[in-house]
PDB file of C-alpha atoms in Angstrom:
ATOM      1  CA  MET A 123     -82.939-173.818 -38.759  1.00 82.00           C
ATOM      2  CA  MET A 124     -80.239-172.074 -40.806  1.00 91.00           C
ATOM      3  CA  THR A 125     -76.679-173.352 -40.967  1.00 96.00           C
ATOM      4  CA  TYR A 126     -73.788-171.181 -39.808  1.00 97.00           C
ATOM      5  CA  GLN A 127     -72.959-170.079 -43.344  1.00 96.00           C
ATOM      6  CA  GLU A 128     -76.625-169.432 -44.104  1.00 97.00           C
ATOM      7  CA  THR A 129     -76.876-167.286 -40.976  1.00 97.00           C
ATOM      8  CA  LEU A 130     -73.909-165.177 -42.059  1.00 96.00           C
ATOM      9  CA  ALA A 131     -75.231-164.969 -45.622  1.00 96.00           C
ATOM     10  CA  TRP A 132     -78.572-163.669 -44.335  1.00 97.00           C
ATOM     11  CA  MET A 133     -76.852-161.046 -42.169  1.00 96.00           C
ATOM     12  CA  HIS A 134     -74.763-159.938 -45.158  1.00 95.00           C
ATOM     13  CA  THR A 135     -77.944-159.276 -47.173  1.00 95.00           C
ATOM     14  CA  MET A 136     -78.736-156.346 -44.881  1.00 95.00           C
ATOM     15  CA  PRO A 137     -77.641-152.868 -46.016  1.00 93.00           C
ATOM     16  CA  ARG A 138     -74.427-151.521 -44.524  1.00 87.00           C
ATOM     17  CA  THR A 139     -75.255-147.805 -44.444  1.00 81.00           C
ATOM     18  CA  ARG A 140     -78.166-145.353 -44.373  1.00 71.00           C
ATOM     19  CA  THR A 141     -78.053-141.661 -45.154  1.00 69.00           C
ATOM     20  CA  ALA A 142     -79.908-140.483 -42.028  1.00 82.00           C
ATOM     21  CA  PRO A 143     -78.290-141.560 -38.713  1.00 88.00           C
ATOM     22  CA  THR A 144     -80.763-142.949 -36.183  1.00 94.00           C
ATOM     23  CA  LEU A 145     -80.975-145.369 -33.262  1.00 96.00           C
ATOM     24  CA  GLU A 146     -84.606-146.217 -34.015  1.00 96.00           C
ATOM     25  CA  ARG A 147     -83.909-149.481 -35.849  1.00 96.00           C
ATOM     26  CA  ILE A 148     -81.619-150.937 -33.202  1.00 97.00           C
ATOM     27  CA  ARG A 149     -83.983-149.898 -30.405  1.00 98.00           C
ATOM     28  CA  VAL A 150     -86.960-151.585 -32.085  1.00 97.00           C
ATOM     29  CA  SER A 151     -84.886-154.701 -32.834  1.00 97.00           C
ATOM     30  CA  LEU A 152     -83.734-154.987 -29.238  1.00 98.00           C
ATOM     31  CA  ALA A 153     -87.236-154.380 -27.895  1.00 98.00           C
ATOM     32  CA  MET A 154     -88.460-157.359 -29.911  1.00 97.00           C
ATOM     33  CA  LEU A 155     -85.640-159.422 -28.396  1.00 98.00           C
ATOM     34  CA  GLY A 156     -86.566-158.491 -24.825  1.00 97.00           C
ATOM     35  CA  ASN A 157     -84.203-155.518 -24.430  1.00 98.00           C
ATOM     36  CA  PRO A 158     -81.063-157.460 -23.489  1.00 98.00           C
ATOM     37  CA  GLU A 159     -79.089-154.222 -23.190  1.00 98.00           C
ATOM     38  CA  LYS A 160     -81.271-153.198 -20.233  1.00 98.00           C
ATOM     39  CA  LYS A 161     -80.400-156.406 -18.381  1.00 98.00           C
ATOM     40  CA  LEU A 162     -76.770-155.278 -18.452  1.00 98.00           C
ATOM     41  CA  ALA A 163     -77.367-151.591 -17.687  1.00 98.00           C
ATOM     42  CA  GLY A 164     -74.449-150.144 -15.746  1.00 98.00           C
ATOM     43  CA  ARG A 165     -72.098-153.010 -16.657  1.00 98.00           C
ATOM     44  CA  PHE A 166     -70.695-151.576 -19.909  1.00 98.00           C
ATOM     45  CA  ILE A 167     -67.317-149.966 -20.452  1.00 98.00           C
ATOM     46  CA  HIS A 168     -68.213-148.127 -23.662  1.00 98.00           C
ATOM     47  CA  VAL A 169     -65.254-147.232 -25.880  1.00 98.00           C
ATOM     48  CA  THR A 170     -64.914-144.902 -28.873  1.00 98.00           C
ATOM     49  CA  GLY A 171     -62.150-143.000 -30.662  1.00 97.00           C
ATOM     50  CA  THR A 172     -60.376-142.994 -34.001  1.00 95.00           C
ATOM     51  CA  ASN A 173     -57.417-145.132 -32.979  1.00 93.00           C
ATOM     52  CA  GLY A 174     -56.467-147.279 -29.999  1.00 95.00           C
ATOM     53  CA  LYS A 175     -59.903-148.738 -29.196  1.00 95.00           C
ATOM     54  CA  GLY A 176     -59.035-152.351 -29.927  1.00 95.00           C
ATOM     55  CA  SER A 177     -55.812-152.339 -27.936  1.00 96.00           C
ATOM     56  CA  PHE A 178     -57.564-150.629 -25.028  1.00 97.00           C
ATOM     57  CA  CYS A 179     -60.251-153.316 -25.114  1.00 97.00           C
ATOM     58  CA  ALA A 180     -57.594-156.040 -25.107  1.00 97.00           C
ATOM     59  CA  PHE A 181     -55.777-154.561 -22.097  1.00 98.00           C
ATOM     60  CA  THR A 182     -58.931-153.886 -20.100  1.00 98.00           C
ATOM     61  CA  SER A 183     -60.731-157.157 -20.737  1.00 98.00           C
ATOM     62  CA  SER A 184     -57.560-159.118 -19.963  1.00 98.00           C
ATOM     63  CA  ALA A 185     -57.173-157.402 -16.586  1.00 98.00           C
ATOM     64  CA  LEU A 186     -60.865-157.840 -15.759  1.00 98.00           C
ATOM     65  CA  GLN A 187     -60.607-161.530 -16.527  1.00 98.00           C
ATOM     66  CA  ARG A 188     -57.564-161.730 -14.239  1.00 98.00           C
ATOM     67  CA  ALA A 189     -59.655-160.073 -11.531  1.00 98.00           C
ATOM     68  CA  GLY A 190     -62.208-162.887 -11.815  1.00 98.00           C
ATOM     69  CA  TYR A 191     -64.962-161.114 -13.727  1.00 98.00           C
ATOM     70  CA  LYS A 192     -66.956-162.821 -16.453  1.00 98.00           C
ATOM     71  CA  THR A 193     -65.965-160.339 -19.123  1.00 98.00           C
ATOM     72  CA  GLY A 194     -67.582-159.795 -22.495  1.00 98.00           C
ATOM     73  CA  ARG A 195     -65.667-158.038 -25.257  1.00 98.00           C
ATOM     74  CA  PHE A 196     -67.208-156.619 -28.433  1.00 98.00           C
ATOM     75  CA  ILE A 197     -64.852-155.234 -31.078  1.00 96.00           C
ATOM     76  CA  SER A 198     -65.049-153.885 -34.606  1.00 88.00           C
ATOM     77  CA  PRO A 199     -64.036-154.928 -37.175  1.00 80.00           C
ATOM     78  CA  PHE A 200     -62.847-158.535 -37.209  1.00 77.00           C
ATOM     79  CA  ILE A 201     -59.709-159.792 -38.979  1.00 80.00           C
ATOM     80  CA  MET A 202     -60.367-163.377 -40.067  1.00 82.00           C
ATOM     81  CA  GLU A 203     -63.806-164.412 -38.838  1.00 88.00           C
ATOM     82  CA  ILE A 204     -66.947-162.622 -37.645  1.00 90.00           C
ATOM     83  CA  ARG A 205     -66.974-164.553 -34.360  1.00 94.00           C
ATOM     84  CA  GLU A 206     -63.941-162.479 -33.314  1.00 93.00           C
ATOM     85  CA  ARG A 207     -66.313-159.547 -32.821  1.00 95.00           C
ATOM     86  CA  MET A 208     -67.699-160.979 -29.585  1.00 97.00           C
ATOM     87  CA  GLU A 209     -66.088-163.103 -26.921  1.00 98.00           C
ATOM     88  CA  ILE A 210     -66.434-163.925 -23.239  1.00 98.00           C
ATOM     89  CA  ASN A 211     -63.271-164.443 -21.183  1.00 98.00           C
ATOM     90  CA  GLY A 212     -61.262-164.666 -24.373  1.00 96.00           C
ATOM     91  CA  VAL A 213     -63.432-167.312 -26.028  1.00 97.00           C
ATOM     92  CA  PRO A 214     -65.289-166.230 -29.190  1.00 97.00           C
ATOM     93  CA  ILE A 215     -68.976-166.981 -29.641  1.00 98.00           C
ATOM     94  CA  SER A 216     -69.428-170.470 -31.108  1.00 98.00           C
ATOM     95  CA  GLU A 217     -70.891-171.247 -34.508  1.00 98.00           C
ATOM     96  CA  GLU A 218     -73.792-173.006 -32.769  1.00 98.00           C
ATOM     97  CA  GLU A 219     -74.578-169.902 -30.727  1.00 98.00           C
ATOM     98  CA  VAL A 220     -74.416-167.741 -33.856  1.00 98.00           C
ATOM     99  CA  ILE A 221     -76.946-170.070 -35.506  1.00 98.00           C
ATOM    100  CA  THR A 222     -79.303-170.109 -32.511  1.00 98.00           C
ATOM    101  CA  LEU A 223     -79.187-166.367 -31.871  1.00 98.00           C
ATOM    102  CA  GLY A 224     -79.287-165.627 -35.594  1.00 98.00           C
ATOM    103  CA  SER A 225     -82.537-167.531 -35.985  1.00 97.00           C
ATOM    104  CA  ARG A 226     -84.124-165.598 -33.135  1.00 98.00           C
ATOM    105  CA  ILE A 227     -82.871-162.292 -34.498  1.00 98.00           C
ATOM    106  CA  ARG A 228     -84.142-163.115 -37.982  1.00 98.00           C
ATOM    107  CA  ALA A 229     -87.622-163.834 -36.607  1.00 97.00           C
ATOM    108  CA  ALA A 230     -87.557-160.512 -34.727  1.00 97.00           C
ATOM    109  CA  VAL A 231     -86.386-158.637 -37.827  1.00 97.00           C
ATOM    110  CA  GLU A 232     -89.096-160.165 -40.010  1.00 97.00           C
ATOM    111  CA  ARG A 233     -91.674-159.148 -37.435  1.00 97.00           C
ATOM    112  CA  MET A 234     -90.198-155.654 -37.180  1.00 96.00           C
ATOM    113  CA  THR A 235     -90.210-155.169 -40.937  1.00 96.00           C
ATOM    114  CA  ALA A 236     -93.799-156.416 -41.205  1.00 97.00           C
ATOM    115  CA  GLU A 237     -95.023-154.157 -38.408  1.00 96.00           C
ATOM    116  CA  THR A 238     -92.951-151.013 -38.965  1.00 96.00           C
ATOM    117  CA  GLY A 239     -91.423-151.234 -42.435  1.00 95.00           C
ATOM    118  CA  LEU A 240     -87.944-150.841 -40.916  1.00 94.00           C
ATOM    119  CA  THR A 241     -84.983-152.897 -42.141  1.00 93.00           C
ATOM    120  CA  PRO A 242     -81.890-153.035 -39.917  1.00 95.00           C
ATOM    121  CA  LEU A 243     -78.307-152.503 -41.001  1.00 96.00           C
ATOM    122  CA  GLU A 244     -75.856-155.394 -40.931  1.00 96.00           C
ATOM    123  CA  PHE A 245     -73.886-153.915 -38.031  1.00 96.00           C
ATOM    124  CA  GLU A 246     -77.113-153.416 -36.094  1.00 97.00           C
ATOM    125  CA  LEU A 247     -77.711-157.173 -36.365  1.00 97.00           C
ATOM    126  CA  VAL A 248     -74.186-157.895 -35.140  1.00 97.00           C
ATOM    127  CA  THR A 249     -74.655-155.477 -32.241  1.00 98.00           C
ATOM    128  CA  ALA A 250     -77.984-157.069 -31.307  1.00 98.00           C
ATOM    129  CA  MET A 251     -76.394-160.514 -31.378  1.00 98.00           C
ATOM    130  CA  GLY A 252     -73.567-159.428 -29.110  1.00 98.00           C
ATOM    131  CA  LEU A 253     -75.840-157.713 -26.594  1.00 98.00           C
ATOM    132  CA  LEU A 254     -78.228-160.674 -26.558  1.00 98.00           C
ATOM    133  CA  TRP A 255     -75.394-163.152 -26.011  1.00 98.00           C
ATOM    134  CA  PHE A 256     -73.720-161.128 -23.257  1.00 98.00           C
ATOM    135  CA  ALA A 257     -77.053-160.678 -21.445  1.00 98.00           C
ATOM    136  CA  GLU A 258     -78.016-164.346 -21.634  1.00 98.00           C
ATOM    137  CA  GLN A 259     -74.547-165.348 -20.443  1.00 98.00           C
ATOM    138  CA  ASP A 260     -74.944-162.830 -17.585  1.00 98.00           C
ATOM    139  CA  CYS A 261     -71.572-161.135 -17.998  1.00 98.00           C
ATOM    140  CA  ASP A 262     -70.302-159.188 -15.017  1.00 98.00           C
ATOM    141  CA  LEU A 263     -68.848-156.490 -17.271  1.00 98.00           C
ATOM    142  CA  VAL A 264     -68.766-155.868 -21.022  1.00 98.00           C
ATOM    143  CA  VAL A 265     -66.044-153.912 -22.821  1.00 98.00           C
ATOM    144  CA  LEU A 266     -68.030-152.540 -25.758  1.00 98.00           C
ATOM    145  CA  GLU A 267     -66.353-150.893 -28.754  1.00 98.00           C
ATOM    146  CA  VAL A 268     -68.359-148.649 -31.068  1.00 97.00           C
ATOM    147  CA  GLY A 269     -68.461-149.243 -34.807  1.00 94.00           C
ATOM    148  CA  ILE A 270     -68.246-145.670 -36.136  1.00 92.00           C
ATOM    149  CA  GLY A 271     -68.455-142.405 -34.239  1.00 92.00           C
ATOM    150  CA  GLY A 272     -70.542-142.672 -31.128  1.00 94.00           C
ATOM    151  CA  MET A 273     -73.689-140.585 -30.974  1.00 95.00           C
ATOM    152  CA  HIS A 274     -75.614-142.596 -33.581  1.00 95.00           C
ATOM    153  CA  ASP A 275     -73.649-145.840 -33.409  1.00 96.00           C
ATOM    154  CA  PRO A 276     -75.874-148.870 -32.691  1.00 97.00           C
ATOM    155  CA  THR A 277     -73.907-149.575 -29.504  1.00 98.00           C
ATOM    156  CA  ASN A 278     -75.046-146.239 -28.078  1.00 98.00           C
ATOM    157  CA  VAL A 279     -78.256-147.756 -26.729  1.00 98.00           C
ATOM    158  CA  VAL A 280     -76.447-148.983 -23.612  1.00 98.00           C
ATOM    159  CA  VAL A 281     -76.237-147.443 -20.160  1.00 98.00           C
ATOM    160  CA  PRO A 282     -72.496-147.476 -19.368  1.00 98.00           C
ATOM    161  CA  LEU A 283     -70.669-147.845 -16.087  1.00 98.00           C
ATOM    162  CA  LEU A 284     -68.128-145.502 -17.626  1.00 98.00           C
ATOM    163  CA  SER A 285     -67.137-144.251 -21.064  1.00 98.00           C
ATOM    164  CA  VAL A 286     -63.753-144.101 -22.759  1.00 98.00           C
ATOM    165  CA  ILE A 287     -62.649-141.868 -25.632  1.00 98.00           C
ATOM    166  CA  MET A 288     -59.355-142.756 -27.238  1.00 98.00           C
ATOM    167  CA  ARG A 289     -57.314-140.782 -29.772  1.00 97.00           C
ATOM    168  CA  VAL A 290     -59.613-138.629 -31.940  1.00 96.00           C
ATOM    169  CA  ASP A 291     -58.491-137.767 -35.470  1.00 95.00           C
ATOM    170  CA  TYR A 292     -59.840-137.377 -38.991  1.00 89.00           C
ATOM    171  CA  ASP A 293     -61.673-140.487 -40.217  1.00 85.00           C
ATOM    172  CA  HIS A 294     -65.158-141.143 -41.639  1.00 77.00           C
ATOM    173  CA  THR A 295     -65.491-137.402 -42.129  1.00 76.00           C
ATOM    174  CA  GLU A 296     -68.446-137.874 -44.486  1.00 80.00           C
ATOM    175  CA  LEU A 297     -70.391-139.217 -41.488  1.00 78.00           C
ATOM    176  CA  LEU A 298     -68.825-137.472 -38.505  1.00 83.00           C
ATOM    177  CA  GLY A 299     -67.874-134.023 -39.796  1.00 86.00           C
ATOM    178  CA  ASP A 300     -64.763-132.447 -41.250  1.00 85.00           C
ATOM    179  CA  THR A 301     -63.399-130.745 -38.125  1.00 95.00           C
ATOM    180  CA  LEU A 302     -61.927-132.288 -34.988  1.00 96.00           C
ATOM    181  CA  THR A 303     -64.518-130.464 -32.913  1.00 96.00           C
ATOM    182  CA  ALA A 304     -67.382-132.012 -34.879  1.00 96.00           C
ATOM    183  CA  ILE A 305     -65.819-135.492 -34.775  1.00 97.00           C
ATOM    184  CA  ALA A 306     -65.148-135.191 -31.040  1.00 97.00           C
ATOM    185  CA  ALA A 307     -68.719-134.031 -30.380  1.00 97.00           C
ATOM    186  CA  ASN A 308     -70.063-137.099 -32.183  1.00 96.00           C
ATOM    187  CA  LYS A 309     -67.815-139.433 -30.232  1.00 97.00           C
ATOM    188  CA  ALA A 310     -68.614-137.647 -26.963  1.00 98.00           C
ATOM    189  CA  GLY A 311     -72.230-138.662 -27.558  1.00 97.00           C
ATOM    190  CA  ILE A 312     -71.485-141.925 -25.736  1.00 98.00           C
ATOM    191  CA  ILE A 313     -70.951-140.049 -22.448  1.00 98.00           C
ATOM    192  CA  LYS A 314     -74.016-140.558 -20.264  1.00 98.00           C
ATOM    193  CA  GLU A 315     -75.381-138.921 -17.123  1.00 97.00           C
ATOM    194  CA  ASN A 316     -73.181-139.368 -14.032  1.00 97.00           C
ATOM    195  CA  ALA A 317     -70.920-141.942 -15.725  1.00 98.00           C
ATOM    196  CA  PRO A 318     -67.189-141.079 -15.582  1.00 98.00           C
ATOM    197  CA  CYS A 319     -65.273-140.618 -18.836  1.00 98.00           C
ATOM    198  CA  VAL A 320     -61.614-141.524 -19.349  1.00 98.00           C
ATOM    199  CA  LEU A 321     -60.058-139.536 -22.194  1.00 98.00           C
ATOM    200  CA  TYR A 322     -56.848-140.378 -24.063  1.00 98.00           C
ATOM    201  CA  ALA A 323     -54.377-137.742 -22.898  1.00 95.00           C
ATOM    202  CA  ASP A 324     -52.595-137.033 -26.182  1.00 94.00           C
ATOM    203  CA  ASN A 325     -55.561-135.417 -27.936  1.00 96.00           C
ATOM    204  CA  GLU A 326     -55.738-131.992 -29.539  1.00 97.00           C
ATOM    205  CA  PRO A 327     -56.954-129.124 -27.301  1.00 97.00           C
ATOM    206  CA  GLU A 328     -60.269-128.783 -29.166  1.00 97.00           C
ATOM    207  CA  VAL A 329     -60.991-132.465 -28.620  1.00 97.00           C
ATOM    208  CA  ILE A 330     -60.289-132.216 -24.901  1.00 98.00           C
ATOM    209  CA  GLU A 331     -62.450-129.107 -24.531  1.00 98.00           C
ATOM    210  CA  THR A 332     -65.325-130.675 -26.478  1.00 98.00           C
ATOM    211  CA  VAL A 333     -65.250-133.763 -24.278  1.00 98.00           C
ATOM    212  CA  ARG A 334     -64.907-131.649 -21.153  1.00 98.00           C
ATOM    213  CA  ALA A 335     -68.023-129.683 -22.138  1.00 98.00           C
ATOM    214  CA  ARG A 336     -70.013-132.887 -22.680  1.00 98.00           C
ATOM    215  CA  CYS A 337     -68.886-134.193 -19.280  1.00 98.00           C
ATOM    216  CA  LYS A 338     -70.041-130.981 -17.642  1.00 98.00           C
ATOM    217  CA  GLU A 339     -73.378-131.215 -19.431  1.00 98.00           C
ATOM    218  CA  THR A 340     -73.910-134.812 -18.242  1.00 98.00           C
ATOM    219  CA  HIS A 341     -72.490-134.295 -14.728  1.00 98.00           C
ATOM    220  CA  SER A 342     -69.789-136.845 -15.509  1.00 98.00           C
ATOM    221  CA  SER A 343     -66.278-136.689 -14.104  1.00 98.00           C
ATOM    222  CA  LEU A 344     -63.475-136.429 -16.666  1.00 98.00           C
ATOM    223  CA  ILE A 345     -60.327-138.495 -16.101  1.00 98.00           C
ATOM    224  CA  LEU A 346     -57.133-137.901 -18.095  1.00 98.00           C
ATOM    225  CA  PRO A 347     -54.010-140.043 -17.661  1.00 97.00           C
ATOM    226  CA  GLU A 348     -50.969-138.158 -16.368  1.00 95.00           C
ATOM    227  CA  SER A 349     -48.442-138.685 -19.159  1.00 90.00           C
ATOM    228  CA  ALA A 350     -45.830-136.751 -17.178  1.00 91.00           C
ATOM    229  CA  GLU A 351     -45.788-139.562 -14.607  1.00 93.00           C
ATOM    230  CA  THR A 352     -44.714-142.105 -17.232  1.00 94.00           C
ATOM    231  CA  GLY A 353     -41.257-143.400 -18.097  1.00 95.00           C
ATOM    232  CA  VAL A 354     -40.250-145.869 -20.807  1.00 96.00           C
ATOM    233  CA  ILE A 355     -37.797-148.438 -19.466  1.00 96.00           C
ATOM    234  CA  GLU A 356     -37.478-150.791 -22.452  1.00 95.00           C
ATOM    235  CA  ALA A 357     -38.978-150.783 -25.948  1.00 93.00           C
ATOM    236  CA  VAL A 358     -38.209-153.640 -28.349  1.00 90.00           C
ATOM    237  CA  PRO A 359     -40.460-155.581 -30.733  1.00 88.00           C
ATOM    238  CA  GLY A 360     -42.691-157.794 -28.594  1.00 88.00           C
ATOM    239  CA  ARG A 361     -41.929-156.062 -25.302  1.00 92.00           C
ATOM    240  CA  LEU A 362     -42.600-152.624 -23.828  1.00 96.00           C
ATOM    241  CA  VAL A 363     -41.712-151.901 -20.208  1.00 97.00           C
ATOM    242  CA  PHE A 364     -42.753-148.630 -18.607  1.00 97.00           C
ATOM    243  CA  SER A 365     -43.500-147.037 -15.257  1.00 97.00           C
ATOM    244  CA  TYR A 366     -46.629-145.105 -14.333  1.00 97.00           C
ATOM    245  CA  ARG A 367     -47.507-143.519 -11.021  1.00 95.00           C
ATOM    246  CA  GLY A 368     -44.747-145.487  -9.296  1.00 94.00           C
ATOM    247  CA  GLU A 369     -45.729-148.904 -10.725  1.00 96.00           C
ATOM    248  CA  GLN A 370     -43.936-150.873 -13.443  1.00 98.00           C
ATOM    249  CA  TYR A 371     -45.784-152.570 -16.299  1.00 98.00           C
ATOM    250  CA  THR A 372     -44.701-154.920 -19.076  1.00 97.00           C
ATOM    251  CA  LEU A 373     -46.681-155.171 -22.318  1.00 97.00           C
ATOM    252  CA  HIS A 374     -46.331-157.760 -25.038  1.00 94.00           C
ATOM    253  CA  LEU A 375     -48.297-155.659 -27.478  1.00 90.00           C
ATOM    254  CA  SER A 376     -45.471-153.937 -29.329  1.00 80.00           C
ATOM    255  CA  GLY A 377     -45.116-150.300 -30.233  1.00 88.00           C
ATOM    256  CA  LEU A 378     -44.433-147.146 -28.264  1.00 91.00           C
ATOM    257  CA  TYR A 379     -47.933-145.928 -29.135  1.00 90.00           C
ATOM    258  CA  GLN A 380     -49.334-148.689 -26.899  1.00 95.00           C
ATOM    259  CA  LEU A 381     -48.126-146.714 -23.904  1.00 96.00           C
ATOM    260  CA  GLN A 382     -50.947-144.158 -24.192  1.00 96.00           C
ATOM    261  CA  ASN A 383     -53.506-146.909 -24.845  1.00 97.00           C
ATOM    262  CA  ALA A 384     -52.326-148.744 -21.740  1.00 97.00           C
ATOM    263  CA  LEU A 385     -52.551-145.598 -19.619  1.00 98.00           C
ATOM    264  CA  CYS A 386     -56.245-145.285 -20.501  1.00 98.00           C
ATOM    265  CA  ALA A 387     -56.797-148.914 -19.489  1.00 98.00           C
ATOM    266  CA  ILE A 388     -54.937-148.373 -16.212  1.00 98.00           C
ATOM    267  CA  GLU A 389     -57.043-145.320 -15.358  1.00 98.00           C
ATOM    268  CA  VAL A 390     -60.252-147.218 -16.109  1.00 98.00           C
ATOM    269  CA  LEU A 391     -59.128-150.179 -13.998  1.00 98.00           C
ATOM    270  CA  ARG A 392     -58.104-147.864 -11.135  1.00 98.00           C
ATOM    271  CA  THR A 393     -61.534-146.210 -11.280  1.00 98.00           C
ATOM    272  CA  LEU A 394     -63.587-149.417 -11.238  1.00 98.00           C
ATOM    273  CA  PRO A 395     -63.168-150.099  -7.471  1.00 98.00           C
ATOM    274  CA  ILE A 396     -64.797-146.730  -6.783  1.00 98.00           C
ATOM    275  CA  LEU A 397     -67.746-147.889  -8.899  1.00 98.00           C
ATOM    276  CA  GLY A 398     -68.119-151.199  -7.068  1.00 98.00           C
ATOM    277  CA  TYR A 399     -65.856-153.476  -9.107  1.00 98.00           C
ATOM    278  CA  PRO A 400     -62.610-154.190  -7.223  1.00 98.00           C
ATOM    279  CA  VAL A 401     -59.474-154.699  -9.318  1.00 98.00           C
ATOM    280  CA  SER A 402     -56.090-155.089  -7.637  1.00 98.00           C
ATOM    281  CA  GLY A 403     -52.812-153.602  -8.765  1.00 98.00           C
ATOM    282  CA  GLU A 404     -51.541-157.121  -9.456  1.00 98.00           C
ATOM    283  CA  ASP A 405     -54.600-157.844 -11.625  1.00 98.00           C
ATOM    284  CA  ILE A 406     -53.796-154.729 -13.634  1.00 98.00           C
ATOM    285  CA  ARG A 407     -50.096-155.552 -14.067  1.00 98.00           C
ATOM    286  CA  LEU A 408     -50.634-159.187 -14.978  1.00 98.00           C
ATOM    287  CA  GLY A 409     -53.680-158.462 -17.127  1.00 98.00           C
ATOM    288  CA  LEU A 410     -51.874-155.868 -19.226  1.00 98.00           C
ATOM    289  CA  GLY A 411     -48.976-158.267 -19.640  1.00 97.00           C
ATOM    290  CA  ASP A 412     -51.298-161.079 -20.749  1.00 96.00           C
ATOM    291  CA  ALA A 413     -53.067-158.995 -23.392  1.00 96.00           C
ATOM    292  CA  THR A 414     -52.744-159.978 -27.044  1.00 92.00           C
ATOM    293  CA  PHE A 415     -54.311-158.476 -30.150  1.00 84.00           C
ATOM    294  CA  PRO A 416     -53.510-159.687 -33.680  1.00 71.00           C
ATOM    295  CA  ALA A 417     -52.317-157.257 -36.375  1.00 64.00           C
ATOM    296  CA  ARG A 418     -51.472-154.492 -33.910  1.00 50.00           C
ATOM    297  CA  PHE A 419     -47.741-154.091 -34.531  1.00 54.00           C
ATOM    298  CA  GLU A 420     -47.592-157.875 -34.349  1.00 48.00           C
ATOM    299  CA  VAL A 421     -44.101-159.332 -34.660  1.00 57.00           C
ATOM    300  CA  LEU A 422     -44.382-162.183 -37.158  1.00 52.00           C
ATOM    301  CA  LYS A 423     -40.672-162.890 -37.530  1.00 52.00           C
ATOM    302  CA  ALA A 424     -38.248-161.618 -34.934  1.00 53.00           C
ATOM    303  CA  GLN A 425     -35.008-162.477 -36.742  1.00 59.00           C
ATOM    304  CA  ASP A 426     -35.644-160.170 -39.701  1.00 54.00           C
ATOM    305  CA  THR A 427     -38.174-158.002 -37.822  1.00 55.00           C
ATOM    306  CA  VAL A 428     -41.269-158.713 -39.902  1.00 51.00           C
ATOM    307  CA  ILE A 429     -44.175-156.757 -38.407  1.00 54.00           C
ATOM    308  CA  LEU A 430     -47.903-156.791 -39.233  1.00 49.00           C
ATOM    309  CA  ASP A 431     -50.015-153.739 -38.404  1.00 51.00           C
ATOM    310  CA  GLY A 432     -53.553-152.786 -39.365  1.00 46.00           C
ATOM    311  CA  ALA A 433     -53.057-149.007 -39.500  1.00 49.00           C
ATOM    312  CA  HIS A 434     -55.875-147.805 -41.760  1.00 45.00           C
ATOM    313  CA  ASN A 435     -55.947-144.026 -41.441  1.00 47.00           C
ATOM    314  CA  GLY A 436     -53.560-141.080 -41.233  1.00 50.00           C
ATOM    315  CA  SER A 437     -53.270-141.110 -37.450  1.00 50.00           C
ATOM    316  CA  GLY A 438     -52.607-144.841 -37.382  1.00 46.00           C
ATOM    317  CA  ARG A 439     -49.977-144.683 -40.124  1.00 50.00           C
ATOM    318  CA  HIS A 440     -48.234-141.796 -38.391  1.00 49.00           C
ATOM    319  CA  ALA A 441     -48.104-143.763 -35.123  1.00 48.00           C
ATOM    320  CA  MET A 442     -46.755-146.823 -36.947  1.00 49.00           C
ATOM    321  CA  ARG A 443     -43.965-144.825 -38.600  1.00 51.00           C
ATOM    322  CA  ALA A 444     -43.083-143.240 -35.253  1.00 51.00           C
ATOM    323  CA  LYS A 445     -42.781-146.563 -33.480  1.00 48.00           C
ATOM    324  CA  LEU A 446     -40.671-148.021 -36.283  1.00 49.00           C
ATOM    325  CA  VAL A 447     -38.237-145.138 -35.838  1.00 41.00           C
ATOM    326  CA  GLY A 448     -38.349-145.806 -32.086  1.00 45.00           C
ATOM    327  CA  TYR A 449     -36.964-149.265 -32.698  1.00 41.00           C
TER     328      TYR A 449
END
């Protein structure tokens, strides 16, 4: 059996991109692994967007864990170590589990290549590992973040309980298109039949209309947070207090931009009881307050206000500058 480092080295030998987008490779890979994604059908909260996905996932998974659910979380990318990509109840997958699952996935890939000539992408292997682990651990719910886009992202093989689209802006235009309408249409590809969609409220009109059209096409209800019902009470590095729909919330993820991310999480958590997954108001408040996420306006040194942020595109940098001015 491979060691942990050998497992990662093998995964890194896989290509990272292909010119023609397709879900064929990931579907064949998963079929040879017993279709773990089907064992979790209807348990996924599937999340896309240009910015805000990771923070949303942190808020939502924290509240679900507070509510007593065995909660898987899959994020992209990682900061320090690949095991950060997948965790259950806040605990990353172990090196031993990576080795065991990696060996099974490698055998499936070798069989797939021999029988079909297909070679998976690296992120497809990571996605397969996460789905296999979550299924075998029998997670109650999985907060699943896309890699890029939505329509042709390897995560888009799942049947979601509901879908979430965060802030949509210009990024990966060579893959997703060079207009907001085209980018939004690609991301709206994660919306599935009769599964509600929560949409980040502060999106451009063409994004909202594109998502609305996809919801109509799939008979899915569209939910937008009511920003007008929000009030900021306190905003300092390491603490954001705000009210929404008559309730007060305290976040320890810094930055005024986290307000809109939190509203999406609140709307998802308020919708889950209707879909058969009860979450109390206290679970939501405490869960949002518990949430942490490294390198998202992270205060490293309070005395001299040293802040670390992973803003990596125009929208993210604009939000970071805005929140710095806010302080």
